[in-house]
JSON list of C-alpha atoms and ligand atoms in Angstrom, two decimals:
[
{"chain": "L", "resi": 1, "resn": "MET", "atom": "CA", "xyz": [-16.29, 2.98, -13.29]},
{"chain": "L", "resi": 2, "resn": "GLY", "atom": "CA", "xyz": [-14.46, 6.27, -13.71]},
{"chain": "L", "resi": 3, "resn": "LYS", "atom": "CA", "xyz": [-14.38, 6.97, -9.99]},
{"chain": "L", "resi": 4, "resn": "ARG", "atom": "CA", "xyz": [-13.33, 3.48, -9.11]},
{"chain": "L", "resi": 5, "resn": "SER", "atom": "CA", "xyz": [-10.43, 3.41, -11.49]},
{"chain": "L", "resi": 6, "resn": "PHE", "atom": "CA", "xyz": [-9.24, 6.79, -10.22]},
{"chain": "L", "resi": 7, "resn": "ALA", "atom": "CA", "xyz": [-9.33, 5.41, -6.72]},
{"chain": "L", "resi": 8, "resn": "ALA", "atom": "CA", "xyz": [-7.40, 2.35, -7.84]},
{"chain": "L", "resi": 9, "resn": "VAL", "atom": "CA", "xyz": [-4.78, 4.53, -9.51]},
{"chain": "L", "resi": 10, "resn": "GLY", "atom": "CA", "xyz": [-4.52, 6.60, -6.35]},
{"chain": "L", "resi": 11, "resn": "ALA", "atom": "CA", "xyz": [-4.00, 3.50, -4.27]},
{"chain": "L", "resi": 12, "resn": "ALA", "atom": "CA", "xyz": [-1.39, 2.19, -6.67]},
{"chain": "L", "resi": 13, "resn": "VAL", "atom": "CA", "xyz": [0.41, 5.53, -6.62]},
{"chain": "L", "resi": 14, "resn": "SER", "atom": "CA", "xyz": [0.53, 5.64, -2.84]},
{"chain": "L", "resi": 15, "resn": "ILE", "atom": "CA", "xyz": [1.76, 2.05, -2.70]},
{"chain": "L", "resi": 16, "resn": "LEU", "atom": "CA", "xyz": [4.47, 2.96, -5.18]},
{"chain": "L", "resi": 17, "resn": "ALA", "atom": "CA", "xyz": [5.40, 6.00, -3.11]},
{"chain": "L", "resi": 18, "resn": "LEU", "atom": "CA", "xyz": [5.57, 3.81, -0.03]},
{"chain": "L", "resi": 19, "resn": "VAL", "atom": "CA", "xyz": [7.69, 1.19, -1.79]},
{"chain": "L", "resi": 20, "resn": "SER", "atom": "CA", "xyz": [10.15, 3.73, -3.11]},
{"chain": "L", "resi": 21, "resn": "ALA", "atom": "CA", "xyz": [10.35, 5.43, 0.26]},
{"chain": "L", "resi": 22, "resn": "CYS", "atom": "CA", "xyz": [11.18, 2.08, 1.82]},
{"chain": "L", "resi": 23, "resn": "SER", "atom": "CA", "xyz": [13.73, 1.11, -0.79]},
{"chain": "L", "resi": 24, "resn": "THR", "atom": "CA", "xyz": [15.57, 4.42, -0.50]},
{"chain": "L", "resi": 25, "resn": "ALA", "atom": "CA", "xyz": [15.68, 3.85, 3.24]},
{"chain": "L", "resi": 26, "resn": "VAL", "atom": "CA", "xyz": [17.40, 0.46, 2.91]},
{"chain": "L", "resi": 27, "resn": "VAL", "atom": "CA", "xyz": [19.99, 1.35, 0.26]},
{"chain": "L", "resi": 28, "resn": "PRO", "atom": "CA", "xyz": [23.29, 0.34, 1.83]},
{"chain": "L", "resi": 29, "resn": "ALA", "atom": "CA", "xyz": [26.08, 2.87, 2.00]},
{"chain": "L", "resi": 30, "resn": "PRO", "atom": "CA", "xyz": [28.55, 2.39, -0.88]},
{"chain": "L", "resi": 31, "resn": "PRO", "atom": "CA", "xyz": [31.59, 0.39, 0.14]},
{"chain": "L", "resi": 32, "resn": "SER", "atom": "CA", "xyz": [34.47, 2.70, 0.86]},
{"chain": "L", "resi": 33, "resn": "ALA", "atom": "CA", "xyz": [37.27, 2.35, -1.69]},
{"chain": "L", "resi": 34, "resn": "PRO", "atom": "CA", "xyz": [40.73, 1.45, -0.42]},
{"chain": "L", "resi": 35, "resn": "VAL", "atom": "CA", "xyz": [42.81, 4.57, 0.11]},
{"chain": "L", "resi": 36, "resn": "GLU", "atom": "CA", "xyz": [45.75, 3.54, -2.11]},
{"chain": "L", "resi": 37, "resn": "THR", "atom": "CA", "xyz": [43.74, 2.53, -5.21]},
{"chain": "L", "resi": 38, "resn": "PRO", "atom": "CA", "xyz": [41.30, 5.15, -6.44]},
{"chain": "L", "resi": 39, "resn": "PRO", "atom": "CA", "xyz": [38.13, 3.72, -8.01]},
{"chain": "L", "resi": 40, "resn": "PRO", "atom": "CA", "xyz": [38.23, 3.26, -11.80]},
{"chain": "L", "resi": 41, "resn": "ALA", "atom": "CA", "xyz": [36.96, 6.13, -13.87]},
{"chain": "L", "resi": 42, "resn": "ALA", "atom": "CA", "xyz": [34.44, 4.02, -15.82]},
{"chain": "L", "resi": 43, "resn": "PRO", "atom": "CA", "xyz": [30.88, 4.57, -14.61]},
{"chain": "L", "resi": 44, "resn": "GLU", "atom": "CA", "xyz": [29.59, 1.61, -12.67]},
{"chain": "L", "resi": 45, "resn": "PRO", "atom": "CA", "xyz": [26.63, -0.06, -14.36]},
{"chain": "L", "resi": 46, "resn": "ASP", "atom": "CA", "xyz": [23.58, -0.11, -12.16]},
{"chain": "L", "resi": 47, "resn": "PRO", "atom": "CA", "xyz": [22.81, -3.82, -11.71]},
{"chain": "L", "resi": 48, "resn": "ALA", "atom": "CA", "xyz": [19.15, -2.98, -11.19]},
{"chain": "L", "resi": 49, "resn": "ALA", "atom": "CA", "xyz": [18.87, -1.19, -14.53]},
{"chain": "L", "resi": 50, "resn": "PRO", "atom": "CA", "xyz": [17.72, -3.49, -17.34]},
{"chain": "L", "resi": 51, "resn": "GLN", "atom": "CA", "xyz": [20.21, -3.72, -20.18]},
{"chain": "L", "resi": 52, "resn": "THR", "atom": "CA", "xyz": [17.73, -4.44, -22.94]},
{"chain": "L", "resi": 53, "resn": "SER", "atom": "CA", "xyz": [14.02, -4.48, -23.53]},
{"chain": "L", "resi": 54, "resn": "VAL", "atom": "CA", "xyz": [11.44, -6.43, -25.47]},
{"chain": "L", "resi": 55, "resn": "LEU", "atom": "CA", "xyz": [11.64, -3.71, -28.13]},
{"chain": "L", "resi": 56, "resn": "ASP", "atom": "CA", "xyz": [15.15, -4.83, -29.12]},
{"chain": "L", "resi": 57, "resn": "GLY", "atom": "CA", "xyz": [14.30, -7.94, -31.17]},
{"chain": "L", "resi": 58, "resn": "ILE", "atom": "CA", "xyz": [15.16, -10.50, -28.50]},
{"chain": "L", "resi": 59, "resn": "TYR", "atom": "CA", "xyz": [13.77, -13.67, -30.11]},
{"chain": "L", "resi": 60, "resn": "THR", "atom": "CA", "xyz": [13.62, -15.14, -33.62]},
{"chain": "L", "resi": 61, "resn": "GLU", "atom": "CA", "xyz": [10.70, -15.83, -35.93]},
{"chain": "L", "resi": 62, "resn": "ALA", "atom": "CA", "xyz": [11.61, -19.53, -35.95]},
{"chain": "L", "resi": 63, "resn": "GLN", "atom": "CA", "xyz": [11.51, -19.59, -32.17]},
{"chain": "L", "resi": 64, "resn": "ALA", "atom": "CA", "xyz": [8.11, -17.95, -32.10]},
{"chain": "L", "resi": 65, "resn": "GLU", "atom": "CA", "xyz": [6.90, -20.56, -34.62]},
{"chain": "L", "resi": 66, "resn": "ARG", "atom": "CA", "xyz": [7.98, -23.32, -32.27]},
{"chain": "L", "resi": 67, "resn": "GLY", "atom": "CA", "xyz": [6.32, -21.45, -29.46]},
{"chain": "L", "resi": 68, "resn": "ARG", "atom": "CA", "xyz": [3.11, -21.31, -31.47]},
{"chain": "L", "resi": 69, "resn": "ALA", "atom": "CA", "xyz": [3.18, -25.08, -31.85]},
{"chain": "L", "resi": 70, "resn": "ALA", "atom": "CA", "xyz": [3.73, -25.59, -28.12]},
{"chain": "L", "resi": 71, "resn": "TYR", "atom": "CA", "xyz": [1.00, -23.06, -27.38]},
{"chain": "L", "resi": 72, "resn": "ASP", "atom": "CA", "xyz": [-1.44, -24.83, -29.69]},
{"chain": "L", "resi": 73, "resn": "GLY", "atom": "CA", "xyz": [-0.70, -28.12, -28.00]},
{"chain": "L", "resi": 74, "resn": "HIS", "atom": "CA", "xyz": [-0.75, -27.04, -24.36]},
{"chain": "L", "resi": 75, "resn": "CYS", "atom": "CA", "xyz": [-2.37, -23.65, -23.93]},
{"chain": "L", "resi": 76, "resn": "ALA", "atom": "CA", "xyz": [-4.86, -22.88, -26.68]},
{"chain": "L", "resi": 77, "resn": "GLU", "atom": "CA", "xyz": [-7.60, -25.07, -25.25]},
{"chain": "L", "resi": 78, "resn": "CYS", "atom": "CA", "xyz": [-8.03, -22.55, -22.43]},
{"chain": "L", "resi": 79, "resn": "HIS", "atom": "CA", "xyz": [-6.52, -19.31, -23.68]},
{"chain": "L", "resi": 80, "resn": "GLY", "atom": "CA", "xyz": [-7.90, -19.65, -27.20]},
{"chain": "L", "resi": 81, "resn": "GLU", "atom": "CA", "xyz": [-6.26, -20.03, -30.58]},
{"chain": "L", "resi": 82, "resn": "GLU", "atom": "CA", "xyz": [-6.29, -16.27, -30.96]},
{"chain": "L", "resi": 83, "resn": "LEU", "atom": "CA", "xyz": [-5.07, -15.79, -27.37]},
{"chain": "L", "resi": 84, "resn": "ARG", "atom": "CA", "xyz": [-8.26, -13.98, -26.47]},
{"chain": "L", "resi": 85, "resn": "GLY", "atom": "CA", "xyz": [-8.98, -16.14, -23.47]},
{"chain": "L", "resi": 86, "resn": "GLY", "atom": "CA", "xyz": [-12.35, -17.63, -22.70]},
{"chain": "L", "resi": 87, "resn": "GLU", "atom": "CA", "xyz": [-14.69, -18.30, -19.84]},
{"chain": "L", "resi": 88, "resn": "MET", "atom": "CA", "xyz": [-12.00, -20.16, -17.95]},
{"chain": "L", "resi": 89, "resn": "ALA", "atom": "CA", "xyz": [-8.82, -18.26, -18.74]},
{"chain": "L", "resi": 90, "resn": "PRO", "atom": "CA", "xyz": [-7.64, -14.70, -19.35]},
{"chain": "L", "resi": 91, "resn": "GLY", "atom": "CA", "xyz": [-6.52, -13.39, -22.73]},
{"chain": "L", "resi": 92, "resn": "LEU", "atom": "CA", "xyz": [-2.79, -13.14, -23.29]},
{"chain": "L", "resi": 93, "resn": "THR", "atom": "CA", "xyz": [-2.57, -10.17, -25.64]},
{"chain": "L", "resi": 94, "resn": "GLY", "atom": "CA", "xyz": [-3.35, -6.49, -25.71]},
{"chain": "L", "resi": 95, "resn": "VAL", "atom": "CA", "xyz": [-4.44, -4.71, -22.56]},
{"chain": "L", "resi": 96, "resn": "ALA", "atom": "CA", "xyz": [-4.36, -7.90, -20.49]},
{"chain": "L", "resi": 97, "resn": "PHE", "atom": "CA", "xyz": [-0.73, -8.49, -21.40]},
{"chain": "L", "resi": 98, "resn": "ARG", "atom": "CA", "xyz": [0.36, -4.89, -20.87]},
{"chain": "L", "resi": 99, "resn": "PHE", "atom": "CA", "xyz": [-1.40, -4.54, -17.57]},
{"chain": "L", "resi": 100, "resn": "ARG", "atom": "CA", "xyz": [-0.07, -7.80, -16.21]},
{"chain": "L", "resi": 101, "resn": "TRP", "atom": "CA", "xyz": [3.58, -7.40, -17.18]},
{"chain": "L", "resi": 102, "resn": "ARG", "atom": "CA", "xyz": [4.31, -3.69, -17.34]},
{"chain": "L", "resi": 103, "resn": "GLY", "atom": "CA", "xyz": [7.27, -2.64, -15.27]},
{"chain": "L", "resi": 104, "resn": "LEU", "atom": "CA", "xyz": [8.41, -6.26, -14.97]},
{"chain": "L", "resi": 105, "resn": "LYS", "atom": "CA", "xyz": [11.08, -8.33, -16.69]},
{"chain": "L", "resi": 106, "resn": "VAL", "atom": "CA", "xyz": [10.87, -11.12, -19.25]},
{"chain": "L", "resi": 107, "resn": "ALA", "atom": "CA", "xyz": [12.13, -13.35, -16.43]},
{"chain": "L", "resi": 108, "resn": "ASP", "atom": "CA", "xyz": [8.84, -12.71, -14.64]},
{"chain": "L", "resi": 109, "resn": "ILE", "atom": "CA", "xyz": [6.81, -13.86, -17.65]},
{"chain": "L", "resi": 110, "resn": "PHE", "atom": "CA", "xyz": [8.95, -16.93, -18.12]},
{"chain": "L", "resi": 111, "resn": "GLU", "atom": "CA", "xyz": [8.99, -17.98, -14.48]},
{"chain": "L", "resi": 112, "resn": "SER", "atom": "CA", "xyz": [5.34, -17.27, -13.93]},
{"chain": "L", "resi": 113, "resn": "ILE", "atom": "CA", "xyz": [4.26, -19.34, -16.92]},
{"chain": "L", "resi": 114, "resn": "GLU", "atom": "CA", "xyz": [6.65, -22.17, -16.23]},
{"chain": "L", "resi": 115, "resn": "SER", "atom": "CA", "xyz": [5.68, -22.47, -12.59]},
{"chain": "L", "resi": 116, "resn": "THR", "atom": "CA", "xyz": [1.90, -22.17, -13.04]},
{"chain": "L", "resi": 117, "resn": "MET", "atom": "CA", "xyz": [0.93, -23.31, -16.54]},
{"chain": "L", "resi": 118, "resn": "PRO", "atom": "CA", "xyz": [-0.80, -25.49, -17.58]},
{"chain": "L", "resi": 119, "resn": "PRO", "atom": "CA", "xyz": [-2.61, -25.33, -14.23]},
{"chain": "L", "resi": 120, "resn": "GLU", "atom": "CA", "xyz": [-2.98, -29.09, -13.90]},
{"chain": "L", "resi": 121, "resn": "GLU", "atom": "CA", "xyz": [0.62, -29.85, -14.77]},
{"chain": "L", "resi": 122, "resn": "PRO", "atom": "CA", "xyz": [3.00, -26.89, -14.44]},
{"chain": "L", "resi": 123, "resn": "GLU", "atom": "CA", "xyz": [6.69, -27.25, -15.27]},
{"chain": "L", "resi": 124, "resn": "THR", "atom": "CA", "xyz": [6.01, -30.16, -17.61]},
{"chain": "L", "resi": 125, "resn": "LEU", "atom": "CA", "xyz": [6.93, -28.63, -20.97]},
{"chain": "L", "resi": 126, "resn": "GLY", "atom": "CA", "xyz": [10.63, -28.09, -20.32]},
{"chain": "L", "resi": 127, "resn": "ASP", "atom": "CA", "xyz": [12.58, -24.82, -20.30]},
{"chain": "L", "resi": 128, "resn": "GLN", "atom": "CA", "xyz": [13.01, -24.69, -24.06]},
{"chain": "L", "resi": 129, "resn": "ALA", "atom": "CA", "xyz": [9.30, -25.02, -24.82]},
{"chain": "L", "resi": 130, "resn": "TYR", "atom": "CA", "xyz": [8.41, -22.44, -22.17]},
{"chain": "L", "resi": 131, "resn": "ILE", "atom": "CA", "xyz": [10.86, -19.88, -23.50]},
{"chain": "L", "resi": 132, "resn": "ASP", "atom": "CA", "xyz": [9.63, -20.55, -27.03]},
{"chain": "L", "resi": 133, "resn": "VAL", "atom": "CA", "xyz": [6.09, -19.85, -25.83]},
{"chain": "L", "resi": 134, "resn": "VAL", "atom": "CA", "xyz": [7.33, -16.58, -24.31]},
{"chain": "L", "resi": 135, "resn": "ALA", "atom": "CA", "xyz": [8.80, -15.68, -27.71]},
{"chain": "L", "resi": 136, "resn": "PHE", "atom": "CA", "xyz": [5.47, -16.48, -29.33]},
{"chain": "L", "resi": 137, "resn": "LEU", "atom": "CA", "xyz": [3.61, -14.32, -26.81]},
{"chain": "L", "resi": 138, "resn": "LEU", "atom": "CA", "xyz": [5.98, -11.41, -27.42]},
{"chain": "L", "resi": 139, "resn": "GLY", "atom": "CA", "xyz": [5.38, -11.71, -31.15]},
{"chain": "L", "resi": 140, "resn": "ALA", "atom": "CA", "xyz": [1.63, -11.92, -30.65]},
{"chain": "L", "resi": 141, "resn": "ASN", "atom": "CA", "xyz": [1.83, -8.69, -28.67]},
{"chain": "L", "resi": 142, "resn": "GLY", "atom": "CA", "xyz": [3.60, -6.89, -31.50]},
{"chain": "L", "resi": 143, "resn": "TYR", "atom": "CA", "xyz": [7.16, -7.00, -30.22]},
{"chain": "L", "resi": 144, "resn": "PRO", "atom": "CA", "xyz": [9.71, -7.39, -33.01]},
{"chain": "L", "resi": 145, "resn": "ALA", "atom": "CA", "xyz": [11.73, -10.52, -33.75]},
{"chain": "L", "resi": 146, "resn": "GLY", "atom": "CA", "xyz": [15.47, -10.26, -34.21]},
{"chain": "L", "resi": 147, "resn": "ASP", "atom": "CA", "xyz": [18.27, -12.60, -35.17]},
{"chain": "L", "resi": 148, "resn": "ARG", "atom": "CA", "xyz": [19.12, -14.16, -31.83]},
{"chain": "L", "resi": 149, "resn": "GLU", "atom": "CA", "xyz": [17.06, -16.71, -29.99]},
{"chain": "L", "resi": 150, "resn": "LEU", "atom": "CA", "xyz": [15.87, -15.95, -26.52]},
{"chain": "L", "resi": 151, "resn": "ALA", "atom": "CA", "xyz": [17.55, -18.32, -24.07]},
{"chain": "L", "resi": 152, "resn": "ALA", "atom": "CA", "xyz": [15.87, -19.87, -21.05]},
{"chain": "L", "resi": 153, "resn": "ASP", "atom": "CA", "xyz": [18.38, -18.22, -18.75]},
{"chain": "L", "resi": 154, "resn": "SER", "atom": "CA", "xyz": [16.73, -16.50, -15.82]},
{"chain": "L", "resi": 155, "resn": "LYS", "atom": "CA", "xyz": [19.69, -14.24, -15.17]},
{"chain": "L", "resi": 156, "resn": "LEU", "atom": "CA", "xyz": [19.68, -12.97, -18.73]},
{"chain": "L", "resi": 157, "resn": "LEU", "atom": "CA", "xyz": [15.89, -12.66, -18.80]},
{"chain": "L", "resi": 158, "resn": "GLU", "atom": "CA", "xyz": [16.09, -10.63, -15.60]},
{"chain": "L", "resi": 159, "resn": "GLY", "atom": "CA", "xyz": [17.91, -7.95, -17.61]},
{"chain": "L", "resi": 160, "resn": "ILE", "atom": "CA", "xyz": [15.18, -7.58, -20.25]},
{"chain": "L", "resi": 161, "resn": "ALA", "atom": "CA", "xyz": [12.48, -5.08, -19.42]},
{"chain": "L", "resi": 162, "resn": "VAL", "atom": "CA", "xyz": [8.91, -5.40, -20.64]},
{"chain": "L", "resi": 163, "resn": "GLU", "atom": "CA", "xyz": [8.56, -1.97, -22.23]},
{"chain": "L", "resi": 164, "resn": "ARG", "atom": "CA", "xyz": [5.37, -0.73, -23.75]},
{"chain": "L", "resi": 165, "resn": "MET", "atom": "CA", "xyz": [5.12, -0.80, -27.51]},
{"chain": "L", "resi": 166, "resn": "PRO", "atom": "CA", "xyz": [5.49, 2.74, -28.82]},
{"chain": "L", "resi": 167, "resn": "PRO", "atom": "CA", "xyz": [2.15, 4.04, -30.13]},
{"chain": "S", "resi": 201, "resn": "LIG", "atom": "C1", "xyz": [-6.75, -25.79, -18.26]},
{"chain": "S", "resi": 201, "resn": "LIG", "atom": "C2", "xyz": [-6.77, -24.43, -18.74]},
{"chain": "S", "resi": 201, "resn": "LIG", "atom": "C3", "xyz": [-5.42, -23.73, -18.97]},
{"chain": "S", "resi": 201, "resn": "LIG", "atom": "C4", "xyz": [-4.35, -24.17, -19.71]},
{"chain": "S", "resi": 201, "resn": "LIG", "atom": "C5", "xyz": [-4.22, -25.46, -20.49]},
{"chain": "S", "resi": 201, "resn": "LIG", "atom": "C6", "xyz": [-3.38, -23.11, -19.65]},
{"chain": "S", "resi": 201, "resn": "LIG", "atom": "N1", "xyz": [-3.83, -22.08, -18.89]},
{"chain": "S", "resi": 201, "resn": "LIG", "atom": "FE1", "xyz": [-2.88, -20.31, -18.54]},
{"chain": "S", "resi": 201, "resn": "LIG", "atom": "N2", "xyz": [-4.34, -19.77, -17.27]},
{"chain": "S", "resi": 201, "resn": "LIG", "atom": "C7", "xyz": [-5.48, -20.49, -17.00]},
{"chain": "S", "resi": 201, "resn": "LIG", "atom": "C8", "xyz": [-6.22, -19.82, -15.96]},
{"chain": "S", "resi": 201, "resn": "LIG", "atom": "C9", "xyz": [-7.53, -20.31, -15.36]},
{"chain": "S", "resi": 201, "resn": "LIG", "atom": "C10", "xyz": [-5.49, -18.67, -15.62]},
{"chain": "S", "resi": 201, "resn": "LIG", "atom": "C11", "xyz": [-5.82, -17.66, -14.55]},
{"chain": "S", "resi": 201, "resn": "LIG", "atom": "C12", "xyz": [-5.11, -18.16, -13.33]},
{"chain": "S", "resi": 201, "resn": "LIG", "atom": "C13", "xyz": [-5.16, -17.19, -12.21]},
{"chain": "S", "resi": 201, "resn": "LIG", "atom": "O1", "xyz": [-5.43, -16.02, -12.43]},
{"chain": "S", "resi": 201, "resn": "LIG", "atom": "O2", "xyz": [-4.87, -17.67, -11.10]},
{"chain": "S", "resi": 201, "resn": "LIG", "atom": "C14", "xyz": [-4.33, -18.66, -16.47]},
{"chain": "S", "resi": 201, "resn": "LIG", "atom": "C15", "xyz": [-3.38, -17.68, -16.46]},
{"chain": "S", "resi": 201, "resn": "LIG", "atom": "C16", "xyz": [-2.34, -17.57, -17.36]},
{"chain": "S", "resi": 201, "resn": "LIG", "atom": "C17", "xyz": [-1.44, -16.48, -17.47]},
{"chain": "S", "resi": 201, "resn": "LIG", "atom": "C18", "xyz": [-1.47, -15.24, -16.63]},
{"chain": "S", "resi": 201, "resn": "LIG", "atom": "C19", "xyz": [-0.63, -15.64, -15.44]},
{"chain": "S", "resi": 201, "resn": "LIG", "atom": "C20", "xyz": [-0.42, -14.53, -14.50]},
{"chain": "S", "resi": 201, "resn": "LIG", "atom": "O3", "xyz": [0.49, -14.69, -13.68]},
{"chain": "S", "resi": 201, "resn": "LIG", "atom": "O4", "xyz": [-1.12, -13.52, -14.55]},
{"chain": "S", "resi": 201, "resn": "LIG", "atom": "C21", "xyz": [-0.56, -16.76, -18.46]},
{"chain": "S", "resi": 201, "resn": "LIG", "atom": "C22", "xyz": [0.56, -15.89, -18.99]},
{"chain": "S", "resi": 201, "resn": "LIG", "atom": "C23", "xyz": [-0.90, -18.07, -18.96]},
{"chain": "S", "resi": 201, "resn": "LIG", "atom": "N3", "xyz": [-1.98, -18.52, -18.26]},
{"chain": "S", "resi": 201, "resn": "LIG", "atom": "C24", "xyz": [-0.22, -18.73, -19.95]},
{"chain": "S", "resi": 201, "resn": "LIG", "atom": "C25", "xyz": [-0.46, -20.04, -20.28]},
{"chain": "S", "resi": 201, "resn": "LIG", "atom": "C26", "xyz": [0.41, -20.80, -21.15]},
{"chain": "S", "resi": 201, "resn": "LIG", "atom": "C27", "xyz": [1.62, -20.24, -21.85]},
{"chain": "S", "resi": 201, "resn": "LIG", "atom": "C28", "xyz": [-0.11, -22.04, -21.22]},
{"chain": "S", "resi": 201, "resn": "LIG", "atom": "C29", "xyz": [0.44, -23.24, -21.95]},
{"chain": "S", "resi": 201, "resn": "LIG", "atom": "C30", "xyz": [1.77, -23.64, -21.55]},
{"chain": "S", "resi": 201, "resn": "LIG", "atom": "C31", "xyz": [-1.31, -22.06, -20.41]},
{"chain": "S", "resi": 201, "resn": "LIG", "atom": "N4", "xyz": [-1.46, -20.83, -19.83]},
{"chain": "S", "resi": 201, "resn": "LIG", "atom": "C32", "xyz": [-2.15, -23.16, -20.27]},
{"chain": "S", "resi": 201, "resn": "LIG", "atom": "C33", "xyz": [-5.87, -21.65, -17.62]},
{"chain": "S", "resi": 201, "resn": "LIG", "atom": "C34", "xyz": [-5.08, -22.42, -18.44]}
]
């Protein structure tokens, strides 16, 4: 077990190294600014850098409650009332959640669930119910609620990083 996981980590690290080597190679040269107008002094935001994270209170308690109801109706039969999974489906909290989504964006969670779940009838709950379920899953994984609802807006969700909970 120990050896295998070290090997897996090694493989992951070399893949990462490869990926970052590739992405640095394809970064386009910055567009040259017109000579007459110097570029503005304000630092340009990096569009790739997430603006917020799941630690910032990105959904509301009420939304997570609705998500719980949708989860109970459409997901719990396989993933379990306590989200621990079962013989047929993986758990959705704890290590399973962190391992699956780390380094990704809330958009990835939303789109993945909407396009694949429930397996027999994906995309049947509607955007609002899916995003409510995402809010519920964030709450179940210990991420704090706040005072604004999470919107089913892929562009916005793309800017929210799935950070690890601080210990
Ligand atoms: C009929 C059983 C069943 C139902 C109902 C179901 N799931 Fe799943 N779910 C699965 C199985 C099986 C997998 C593993 C699929 C795989 O790995 O290909 C899975 C995987 C997942 C994953 C991990 C996906 C990934 O990309 O790693 C998430 C998150 C998830 N389900 C959420 C939900 C949500 C939310 C609902 C309700 C809207 C739901 N599931 C309903 C069986 C189910």
